mmCIF file of C-alpha atoms and ligand atoms in Angstrom:
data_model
loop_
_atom_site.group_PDB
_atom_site.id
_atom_site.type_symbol
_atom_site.label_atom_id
_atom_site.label_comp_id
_atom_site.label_asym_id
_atom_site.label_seq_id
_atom_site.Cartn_x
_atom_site.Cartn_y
_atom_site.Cartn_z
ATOM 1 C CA UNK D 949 0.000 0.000 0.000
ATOM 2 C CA UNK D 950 1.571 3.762 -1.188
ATOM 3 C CA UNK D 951 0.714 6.610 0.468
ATOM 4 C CA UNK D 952 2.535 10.276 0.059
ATOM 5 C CA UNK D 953 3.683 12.506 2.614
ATOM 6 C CA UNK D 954 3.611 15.996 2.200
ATOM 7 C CA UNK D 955 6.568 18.168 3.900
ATOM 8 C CA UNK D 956 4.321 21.382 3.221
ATOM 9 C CA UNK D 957 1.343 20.646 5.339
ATOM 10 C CA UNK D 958 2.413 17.146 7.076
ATOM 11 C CA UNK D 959 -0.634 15.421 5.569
ATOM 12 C CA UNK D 960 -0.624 11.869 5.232
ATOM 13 C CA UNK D 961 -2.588 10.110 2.091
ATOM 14 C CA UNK D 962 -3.689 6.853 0.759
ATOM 15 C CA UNK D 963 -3.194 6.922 -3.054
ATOM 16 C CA UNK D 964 -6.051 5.336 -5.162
ATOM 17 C CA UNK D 965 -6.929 4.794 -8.604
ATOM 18 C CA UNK D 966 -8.253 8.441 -8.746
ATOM 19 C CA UNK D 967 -6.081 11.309 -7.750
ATOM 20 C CA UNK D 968 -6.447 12.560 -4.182
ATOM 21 C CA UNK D 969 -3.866 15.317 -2.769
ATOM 22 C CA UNK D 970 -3.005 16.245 0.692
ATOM 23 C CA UNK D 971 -5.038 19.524 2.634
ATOM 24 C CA UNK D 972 -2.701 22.396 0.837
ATOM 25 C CA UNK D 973 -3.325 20.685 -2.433
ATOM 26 C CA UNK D 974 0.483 21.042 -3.412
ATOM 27 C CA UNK D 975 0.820 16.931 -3.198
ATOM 28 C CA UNK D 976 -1.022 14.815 -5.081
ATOM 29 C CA UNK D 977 -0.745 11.247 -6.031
ATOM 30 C CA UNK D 978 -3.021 7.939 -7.593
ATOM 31 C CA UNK D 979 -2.370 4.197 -8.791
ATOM 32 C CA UNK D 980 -2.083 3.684 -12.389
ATOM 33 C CA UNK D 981 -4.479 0.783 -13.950
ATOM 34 C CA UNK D 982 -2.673 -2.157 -12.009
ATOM 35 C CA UNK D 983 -2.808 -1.019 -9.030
ATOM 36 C CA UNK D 984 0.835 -1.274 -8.144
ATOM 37 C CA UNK D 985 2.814 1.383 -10.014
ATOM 38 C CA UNK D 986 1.909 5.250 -8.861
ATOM 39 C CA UNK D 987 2.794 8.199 -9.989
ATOM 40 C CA UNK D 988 3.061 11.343 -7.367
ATOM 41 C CA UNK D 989 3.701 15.536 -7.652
ATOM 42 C CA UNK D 990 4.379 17.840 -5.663
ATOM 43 C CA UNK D 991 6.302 18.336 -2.557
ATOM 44 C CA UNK D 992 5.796 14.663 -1.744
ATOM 45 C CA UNK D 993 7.626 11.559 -0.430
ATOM 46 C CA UNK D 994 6.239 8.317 -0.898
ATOM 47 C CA UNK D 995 5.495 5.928 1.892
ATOM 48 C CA UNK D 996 4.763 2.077 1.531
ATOM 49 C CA UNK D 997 3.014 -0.284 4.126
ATOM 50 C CA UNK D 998 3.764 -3.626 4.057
ATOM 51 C CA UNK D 999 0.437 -5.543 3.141
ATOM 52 C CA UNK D 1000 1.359 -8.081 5.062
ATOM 53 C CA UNK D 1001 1.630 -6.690 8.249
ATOM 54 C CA UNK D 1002 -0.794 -4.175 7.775
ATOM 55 C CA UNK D 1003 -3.439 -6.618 7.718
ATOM 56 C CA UNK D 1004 -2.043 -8.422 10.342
ATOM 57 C CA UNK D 1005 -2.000 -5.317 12.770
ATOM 58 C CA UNK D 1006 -5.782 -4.712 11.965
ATOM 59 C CA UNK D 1007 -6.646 -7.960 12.817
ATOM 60 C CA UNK D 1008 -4.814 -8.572 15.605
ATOM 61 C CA UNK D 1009 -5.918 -5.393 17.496
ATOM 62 C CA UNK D 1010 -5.055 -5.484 21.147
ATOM 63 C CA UNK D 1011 -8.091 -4.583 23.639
ATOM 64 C CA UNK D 1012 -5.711 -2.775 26.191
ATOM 65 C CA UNK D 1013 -2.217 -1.974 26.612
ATOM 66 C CA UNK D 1014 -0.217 -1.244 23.378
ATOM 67 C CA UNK D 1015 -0.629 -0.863 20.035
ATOM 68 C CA UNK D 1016 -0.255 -3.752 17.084
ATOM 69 C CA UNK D 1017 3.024 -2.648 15.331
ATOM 70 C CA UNK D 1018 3.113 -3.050 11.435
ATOM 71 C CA UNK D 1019 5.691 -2.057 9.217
ATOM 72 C CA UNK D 1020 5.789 1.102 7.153
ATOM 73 C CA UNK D 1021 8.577 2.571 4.985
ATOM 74 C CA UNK D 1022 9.877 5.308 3.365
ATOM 75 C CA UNK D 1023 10.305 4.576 -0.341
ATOM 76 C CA UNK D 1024 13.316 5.001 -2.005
ATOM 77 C CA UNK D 1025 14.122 7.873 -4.361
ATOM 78 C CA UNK D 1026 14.523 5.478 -7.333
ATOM 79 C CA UNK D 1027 11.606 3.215 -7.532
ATOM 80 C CA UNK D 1028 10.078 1.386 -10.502
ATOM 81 C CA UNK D 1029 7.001 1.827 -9.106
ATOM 82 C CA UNK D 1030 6.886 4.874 -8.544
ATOM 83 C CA UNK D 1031 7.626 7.645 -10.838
ATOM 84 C CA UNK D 1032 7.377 11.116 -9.511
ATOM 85 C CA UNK D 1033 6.365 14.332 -12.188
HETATM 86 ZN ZN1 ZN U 1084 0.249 19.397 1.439
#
């Protein structure tokens, strides 16, 4: 799963098939038709969550005491799937 970052306004967002941007507008980001490659603009870094865990954590959601970890990354500059304009 790819989300963006924005270092303007510090908004976090889920990219989907359709464009969505961040609360200043100035990052913006969406899945191409396969649902794995993105492309992103703006002042933006891209994020990735590991599937995996992801659904794991959600799942496994503790009743008390701390939270279900899951990992989440930043993704690198050079990416194949993802191409930044
Ligand atoms: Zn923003």
């Amino acid at each position: 799963m790819k989300l963006i970052y924005c270092i303007k306004c510090g908004d976090v967002v889920a990219l989907r098939r359709q464009e969505r941007s961040c609360f200043c507008g100035k990052s913006k980001g969406l899945y191409g038709p396969d649902g794995l490659h993105a492309t992103i603009s703006g002042p933006a870094i891209p994020l990735g969550f590991t599937n995996q865990s992801f659904r794991h954590a959600l799942m496994n959601q503790p009743e008390t005491g701390l939270g279900k970890e899951f990992t989440a990354f930043v993704i690198q500059k050079v990416c194949d799937t993802v191409e930044i304009v």
